Each structure stands twice: as structure tokens, then as C-alpha cells.
Phi, psi and omega in degrees: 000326189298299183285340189298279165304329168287357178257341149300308194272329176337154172267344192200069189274175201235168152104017143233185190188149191310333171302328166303128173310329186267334178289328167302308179304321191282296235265315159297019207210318174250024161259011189272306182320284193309318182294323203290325180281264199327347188261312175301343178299311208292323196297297211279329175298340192246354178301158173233351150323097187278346183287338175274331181303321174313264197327329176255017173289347191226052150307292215269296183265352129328278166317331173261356121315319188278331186290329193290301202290339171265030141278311178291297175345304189274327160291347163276315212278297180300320148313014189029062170259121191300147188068329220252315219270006168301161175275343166308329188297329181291301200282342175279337192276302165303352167266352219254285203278340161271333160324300174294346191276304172346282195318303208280346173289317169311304194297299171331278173281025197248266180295338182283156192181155197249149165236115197267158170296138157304103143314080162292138222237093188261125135272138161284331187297337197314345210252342175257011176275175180247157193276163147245151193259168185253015191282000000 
């Protein structure tokens, strides 16, 4: 149990390096994140939902924060800056960020909803129907 914590909690684990192949992918994967959010800032300027637009405000800058902050993440793990480089700090970001996809999905379908347009319907019959009078 002992080593089981300490290969989590370590302060200063070793073994990566900019050469690595998951550290390119990873690193390509949240600067993808970061464009991404900007392209939903733009996407949410053009909605005509206002129930969606509400319900999707904090979409953008959620996602370029979380991507911002697992970027550091990986420039502390690969420069070895002691405490920032644990691997618990990965499992608080991924439990961080599906949490955060959970709520919102719950809310997203909780809340969403269309507002649909009133038809009106002219009868010709309506002017031969009988009334109520108004004396």
C-alpha cells in the first residue's frame, strides 16, 4: 500500500521528455483544446437559441483553462519542478474535467429546450360563426 502511495504522491517523478511521442500528442491534443475554445466562443456569437446560447456560456472558457492548466501540467512534469510534477495533480484534472462534462450534460438536457414560432390559423369560416356580443 505504501508503494501503491508513494508512486502517486511522489513530488518528483522522472521519465519524460519533449522527445516523446505522448508528450507531442498530448501537448497537440490541448493546444487543439485551446483553438477549440475559440472557435465555440465564435460558434455561440452566431446561435439564434438564446436557451442554448445561455446553457453553453461557460463552454469556452472552461475548455481553454482546462487545457491551459494540463499544459503546465506537462511542462512541470517534463522540467521536474518538484509538487507540480505529481501524478495525483493528473487524476485531480481528469476527475476535474469529466465532472465538469457530467453537470453540464445533465443541465444541457435538464434545461434545454426550443421555442417554437405561433402559427396563425385565418379561417374564412371564422366571420360566419356567431359571436358573443359586447353590449
Amino acid at each position: 500500500m505504501k508503494q501503491f502511495l508513494v508512486y502517486w504522491i511522489w513530488p518528483n517523478p522522472a521519465g519524460w521528455n519533449y522527445g516523446d511521442p505522448k508528450i507531442k500528442a498530448a501537448i497537440i491534443l490541448f493546444l487543439v483544446m485551446i483553438v477549440l475554445s475559440f472557435m465555440i466562443r465564435f460558434w455561440r456569437t452566431r446561435l439564434k437559441n438564446p436557451v442554448t446560447r445561455n446553457l453553453s456560456a461557460s463552454w469556452s472558457r472552461s475548455l481553454f483553462w482546462f487545457a491551459v492548466v494540463a499544459l503546465f501540467l506537462i511542462v512541470s512534469r517534463v522540467e521536474e519542478i518538484q509538487f507540480l510534477a505529481m501524478r495525483l495533480l493528473w487524476i485531480f484534472w481528469f476527475v476535474s474535467f469529466f465532472l465538469y462534462l457530467f453537470f453540464q450534460l445533465l443541465q444541457f438536457r435538464r434545461r434545454h429546450y426550443t421555442v417554437l414560432k405561433r402559427v396563425q390559423v385565418v379561417d374564412e369560416r371564422e366571420k360566419y360563426l356567431p359571436r358573443r356580443n359586447h353590449y
